[in-house]
Amino acid sequence: MGEWAVVTGASEGIGRAYAFALAERGMNVVIMSRTKITLDQVAKEIADKTGQKVKVIVTDFTKENVFGEIKDQLEDLNIGILINNVGMLPNFIPSTFLECADLDQTITKVINCNVKTMAKMCRIILPGMAHRGKGLIVNISSGVACIPFPLYTLYSASKVFVERVSQGLHAEYKDKGVIIQAVAPFGVSTRMACYVHTNIVTPSPEDFVKSSLCYLRAGDKTYGSVCHTLMGWVLQSVPLKLIHAESMLHSLQHYVKKKH
């Protein structure tokens, strides 16, 4: 497959869990995020636990023009796996489009982090995989991308982009030996989900990643677990008129505010 795995957004949560899981499977890992102190700590933990090499790249994916330097730092590595995990939720509390704080800046950041980064990282790494005739790219989407999702409109729409690009690229490159898959979890106990207690519906990042790795041959999209697959089916079977009802939207806002 290749000696190295690259994981974006690897300082915590799902990205950190992927980095550990791949290192435990014998791969060296490149971990990328914007907080050097946290990345250095994660790198030490991975190296100490697995004995694998860890390369740290500090970058802020919400910014413009970061990919030239990233490409230079990855150029000499034999990369077999890319995990496009980094993403941002612009509003923890569900809110309408115009209620988002610093809306113009938020739009730019969401597009840079959730949309542009995934495409640019594929642009950097996919050519080498296609040339070698093997590779794996996992792009983290979200369960909420399965329907138009009010009050998280920017976030859910950005994750639809992730899914469609993943599905298109998989069709283009599967015969060249490269698997490209969108993974669309619902709740996972991360900072984005306010670290809710883990259960069958909301697994820990480690449990979710362990489960999702079993679905790598499942096609161009997976929810990553049996429970989240069932949740996706249920959500798509509910009439949008009901989900988009004002009473339902108010209930969602109230529920999330209580969690915060």
C-alpha positions as a printed NumPy array, in Angstrom:
array([[  0.   ,   0.   ,   0.   ],
       [  2.757,   2.447,   1.005],
       [  4.94 ,   3.301,   3.979],
       [  3.119,   6.436,   5.123],
       [ -0.409,   7.477,   6.068],
       [ -1.39 ,  11.148,   6.137],
       [ -4.111,  12.268,   8.558],
       [ -5.504,  15.804,   8.626],
       [ -7.112,  17.123,  11.792],
       [ -5.137,  14.558,  13.769],
       [ -4.659,  16.357,  17.074],
       [ -7.871,  14.985,  18.599],
       [-11.029,  13.02 ,  18.012],
       [-11.535,  10.893,  14.917],
       [ -8.317,  12.063,  13.246],
       [ -6.21 ,  11.157,  16.264],
       [ -7.896,   7.753,  16.434],
       [ -7.149,   7.08 ,  12.751],
       [ -3.501,   8.061,  13.243],
       [ -3.128,   5.622,  16.145],
       [ -5.007,   2.831,  14.352],
       [ -2.872,   3.092,  11.217],
       [  0.373,   3.28 ,  13.19 ],
       [ -0.693,   0.177,  15.109],
       [ -1.092,  -1.528,  11.728],
       [  2.532,  -0.79 ,  10.904],
       [  2.346,   2.485,   9.   ],
       [  4.368,   5.618,   9.605],
       [  2.047,   8.594,   9.972],
       [  2.014,  12.264,   9.061],
       [ -0.279,  14.132,  11.426],
       [ -1.551,  17.576,  10.535],
       [ -3.414,  20.229,  12.493],
       [ -2.968,  23.819,  13.623],
       [ -1.857,  23.33 ,  17.247],
       [  1.817,  22.369,  17.509],
       [  1.834,  21.567,  21.217],
       [ -1.023,  19.095,  20.852],
       [  0.403,  17.549,  17.682],
       [  3.8  ,  17.06 ,  19.311],
       [  2.145,  15.298,  22.246],
       [  0.129,  13.03 ,  19.949],
       [  3.259,  12.284,  17.906],
       [  5.14 ,  11.245,  21.051],
       [  2.277,   9.027,  22.2  ],
       [  2.059,   7.294,  18.819],
       [  5.82 ,   6.789,  18.561],
       [  6.089,   5.505,  22.137],
       [  3.17 ,   3.1  ,  21.734],
       [  3.829,   1.766,  18.233],
       [  7.475,   2.447,  17.422],
       [  6.467,   3.946,  14.075],
       [  7.824,   7.174,  12.607],
       [  5.651,  10.257,  13.031],
       [  5.99 ,  13.47 ,  11.05 ],
       [  4.248,  16.626,  12.281],
       [  2.983,  19.335,   9.931],
       [  1.469,  22.389,  11.601],
       [ -1.029,  24.214,   9.411],
       [ -4.357,  26.013,   9.645],
       [ -6.681,  24.674,   6.964],
       [ -9.085,  27.598,   7.365],
       [ -6.422,  29.863,   5.844],
       [ -5.602,  30.492,   2.196],
       [ -2.497,  29.303,   0.356],
       [ -1.261,  26.605,   2.751],
       [ -0.969,  23.767,   0.248],
       [  2.294,  24.67 ,  -1.464],
       [  4.227,  24.139,   1.757],
       [  2.286,  20.963,   2.532],
       [  3.119,  19.536,  -0.889],
       [  6.812,  20.28 ,  -0.366],
       [  6.839,  18.48 ,   3.   ],
       [  5.096,  15.393,   1.597],
       [  6.977,  15.183,  -1.692],
       [  9.516,  12.487,  -0.829],
       [  7.155,  10.203,   1.114],
       [  5.664,   6.955,  -0.208],
       [  2.077,   7.673,   0.844],
       [ -0.372,   4.782,   0.779],
       [ -3.26 ,   6.204,   2.814],
       [ -4.816,   9.654,   3.122],
       [ -7.419,  10.389,   5.786],
       [ -9.096,  13.718,   5.022],
       [-10.59 ,  14.253,   8.456],
       [-10.164,  17.949,   9.21 ],
       [-13.386,  19.92 ,   9.339],
       [-15.102,  22.694,  11.23 ],
       [-18.62 ,  23.144,  12.544],
       [-19.329,  26.875,  12.179],
       [-22.057,  26.967,  14.819],
       [-22.272,  24.593,  17.768],
       [-25.74 ,  25.902,  18.607],
       [-28.129,  25.311,  15.69 ],
       [-28.819,  28.644,  14.005],
       [-30.145,  30.043,  10.775],
       [-27.786,  31.175,   8.035],
       [-28.019,  34.885,   8.859],
       [-27.632,  34.271,  12.595],
       [-24.1  ,  32.886,  12.174],
       [-21.513,  35.12 ,  13.829],
       [-19.048,  36.797,  11.43 ],
       [-20.937,  35.275,   8.514],
       [-18.631,  36.384,   5.689],
       [-15.559,  35.07 ,   7.494],
       [-17.405,  31.9  ,   8.487],
       [-18.352,  31.143,   4.879],
       [-14.72 ,  31.481,   3.812],
       [-13.445,  29.309,   6.654],
       [-15.985,  26.537,   6.064],
       [-15.214,  26.427,   2.349],
       [-11.457,  26.441,   2.977],
       [-11.52 ,  23.806,   5.72 ],
       [-14.362,  21.475,   4.75 ],
       [-14.377,  21.771,   0.961],
       [-11.116,  23.093,  -0.46 ],
       [ -8.825,  21.111,   1.841],
       [-10.285,  17.743,   0.868],
       [ -9.943,  18.466,  -2.847],
       [ -6.451,  19.955,  -2.522],
       [ -5.109,  17.076,  -0.419],
       [ -6.441,  14.635,  -3.019],
       [ -4.737,  16.743,  -5.685],
       [ -1.414,  16.446,  -3.85 ],
       [ -1.504,  12.742,  -2.963],
       [ -3.701,  10.993,  -5.543],
       [ -1.21 ,  11.258,  -8.457],
       [  1.351,   9.113,  -6.626],
       [ -1.266,   6.519,  -5.736],
       [ -2.544,   6.347,  -9.306],
       [  1.012,   5.996, -10.607],
       [  1.775,   3.107,  -8.225],
       [ -1.612,   1.496,  -8.84 ],
       [ -2.597,   1.299,  -5.174],
       [ -3.807,   3.543,  -2.393],
       [ -6.643,   4.45 ,  -0.063],
       [ -8.284,   7.824,   0.496],
       [-10.902,   8.203,   3.233],
       [-12.804,  11.49 ,   3.238],
       [-14.783,  12.185,   6.407],
       [-18.274,  13.429,   5.623],
       [-21.191,  13.486,   8.068],
       [-24.462,  11.688,   8.543],
       [-26.284,  15.011,   8.273],
       [-25.264,  15.207,   4.613],
       [-27.907,  12.616,   3.747],
       [-30.7  ,  15.234,   3.76 ],
       [-30.989,  19.04 ,   3.55 ],
       [-30.284,  19.888,   7.192],
       [-31.535,  23.306,   8.371],
       [-29.74 ,  25.18 ,  11.172],
       [-26.508,  23.447,  10.174],
       [-26.875,  24.449,   6.54 ],
       [-23.279,  25.427,   5.738],
       [-21.818,  22.407,   7.513],
       [-24.155,  19.814,   6.019],
       [-23.826,  21.275,   2.518],
       [-20.027,  21.179,   2.753],
       [-20.216,  17.496,   3.636],
       [-22.393,  16.795,   0.59 ],
       [-19.484,  18.096,  -1.493],
       [-17.173,  15.651,   0.279],
       [-19.467,  12.742,  -0.568],
       [-20.015,  13.621,  -4.219],
       [-16.33 ,  14.2  ,  -4.929],
       [-15.434,  10.955,  -3.152],
       [-17.978,   8.989,  -5.157],
       [-16.865,  10.524,  -8.435],
       [-13.175,   9.959,  -7.748],
       [-13.806,   6.368,  -6.694],
       [-15.528,   5.687, -10.015],
       [-12.596,   7.269, -11.856],
       [ -9.752,   5.521, -10.018],
       [-11.041,   2.207,  -8.623],
       [ -9.834,   0.352, -11.723],
       [ -6.403,   1.891, -11.158],
       [ -6.197,   0.286,  -7.715],
       [ -7.128,   3.314,  -5.61 ],
       [-10.044,   3.107,  -3.165],
       [-11.706,   6.449,  -2.41 ],
       [-14.45 ,   6.381,   0.178],
       [-16.613,   8.884,   2.041],
       [-17.236,   7.967,   5.678],
       [-20.326,   9.682,   7.101],
       [-20.685,   9.269,  10.875],
       [-23.488,  10.644,  12.958],
       [-22.598,  11.347,  16.6  ],
       [-19.123,  10.412,  17.835],
       [-17.941,  11.479,  21.284],
       [-15.609,  14.307,  20.242],
       [-15.274,  17.996,  21.07 ],
       [-17.609,  18.767,  18.159],
       [-20.254,  16.608,  19.871],
       [-19.513,  18.098,  23.311],
       [-17.934,  14.811,  24.471],
       [-21.298,  13.196,  25.174],
       [-21.24 ,   9.896,  27.04 ],
       [-20.377,   7.   ,  24.782],
       [-23.014,   4.436,  23.919],
       [-24.109,   2.329,  20.948],
       [-25.359,   5.453,  19.14 ],
       [-22.432,   7.711,  20.067],
       [-19.215,   5.659,  20.116],
       [-15.787,   6.838,  21.152],
       [-13.51 ,   7.949,  18.301],
       [-11.427,   4.808,  18.777],
       [-14.429,   2.488,  18.56 ],
       [-15.816,   4.318,  15.544],
       [-12.514,   4.162,  13.656],
       [-12.11 ,   0.472,  14.466],
       [-15.582,  -0.135,  13.058],
       [-15.151,   2.082,   9.997],
       [-11.953,   0.3  ,   8.956],
       [-14.021,  -2.864,   8.505],
       [-15.984,  -1.121,   5.734],
       [-13.113,  -0.135,   3.447],
       [-14.325,  -2.549,   0.76 ],
       [-17.959,  -1.492,   1.147],
       [-17.985,   0.951,  -1.759],
       [-17.689,   4.69 ,  -2.233],
       [-19.671,   5.615,   0.894],
       [-20.257,   4.138,   4.327],
       [-21.695,   5.37 ,   7.598],
       [-18.905,   3.478,   9.337],
       [-21.013,   1.383,  11.701],
       [-24.19 ,  -0.677,  11.711],
       [-25.932,   1.707,  14.105],
       [-25.111,   4.802,  12.052],
       [-26.209,   3.021,   8.869],
       [-29.602,   2.362,  10.457],
       [-29.793,   5.99 ,  11.577],
       [-29.128,   7.125,   8.02 ],
       [-31.88 ,   4.899,   6.65 ],
       [-34.349,   6.161,   9.256],
       [-33.506,   9.829,   8.69 ],
       [-33.905,   9.49 ,   4.927],
       [-37.263,   7.744,   5.353],
       [-38.787,  10.595,   7.388],
       [-40.606,  13.151,   5.192],
       [-38.59 ,  16.358,   4.878],
       [-41.751,  18.333,   5.586],
       [-41.736,  16.873,   9.097],
       [-38.002,  17.367,   9.69 ],
       [-38.179,  20.956,   8.427],
       [-41.24 ,  21.85 ,  10.515],
       [-40.675,  24.858,  12.753],
       [-41.537,  22.853,  15.863],
       [-38.86 ,  20.285,  15.018],
       [-36.244,  22.966,  14.426],
       [-37.053,  24.625,  17.751],
       [-36.784,  21.245,  19.474],
       [-33.346,  20.696,  17.928],
       [-32.137,  24.105,  19.11 ],
       [-33.45 ,  23.477,  22.623],
       [-31.841,  20.024,  22.816],
       [-28.401,  21.231,  21.735],
       [-28.51 ,  24.27 ,  24.031],
       [-29.168,  21.935,  26.967],
       [-26.131,  19.866,  25.982],
       [-23.97 ,  22.996,  26.035]])
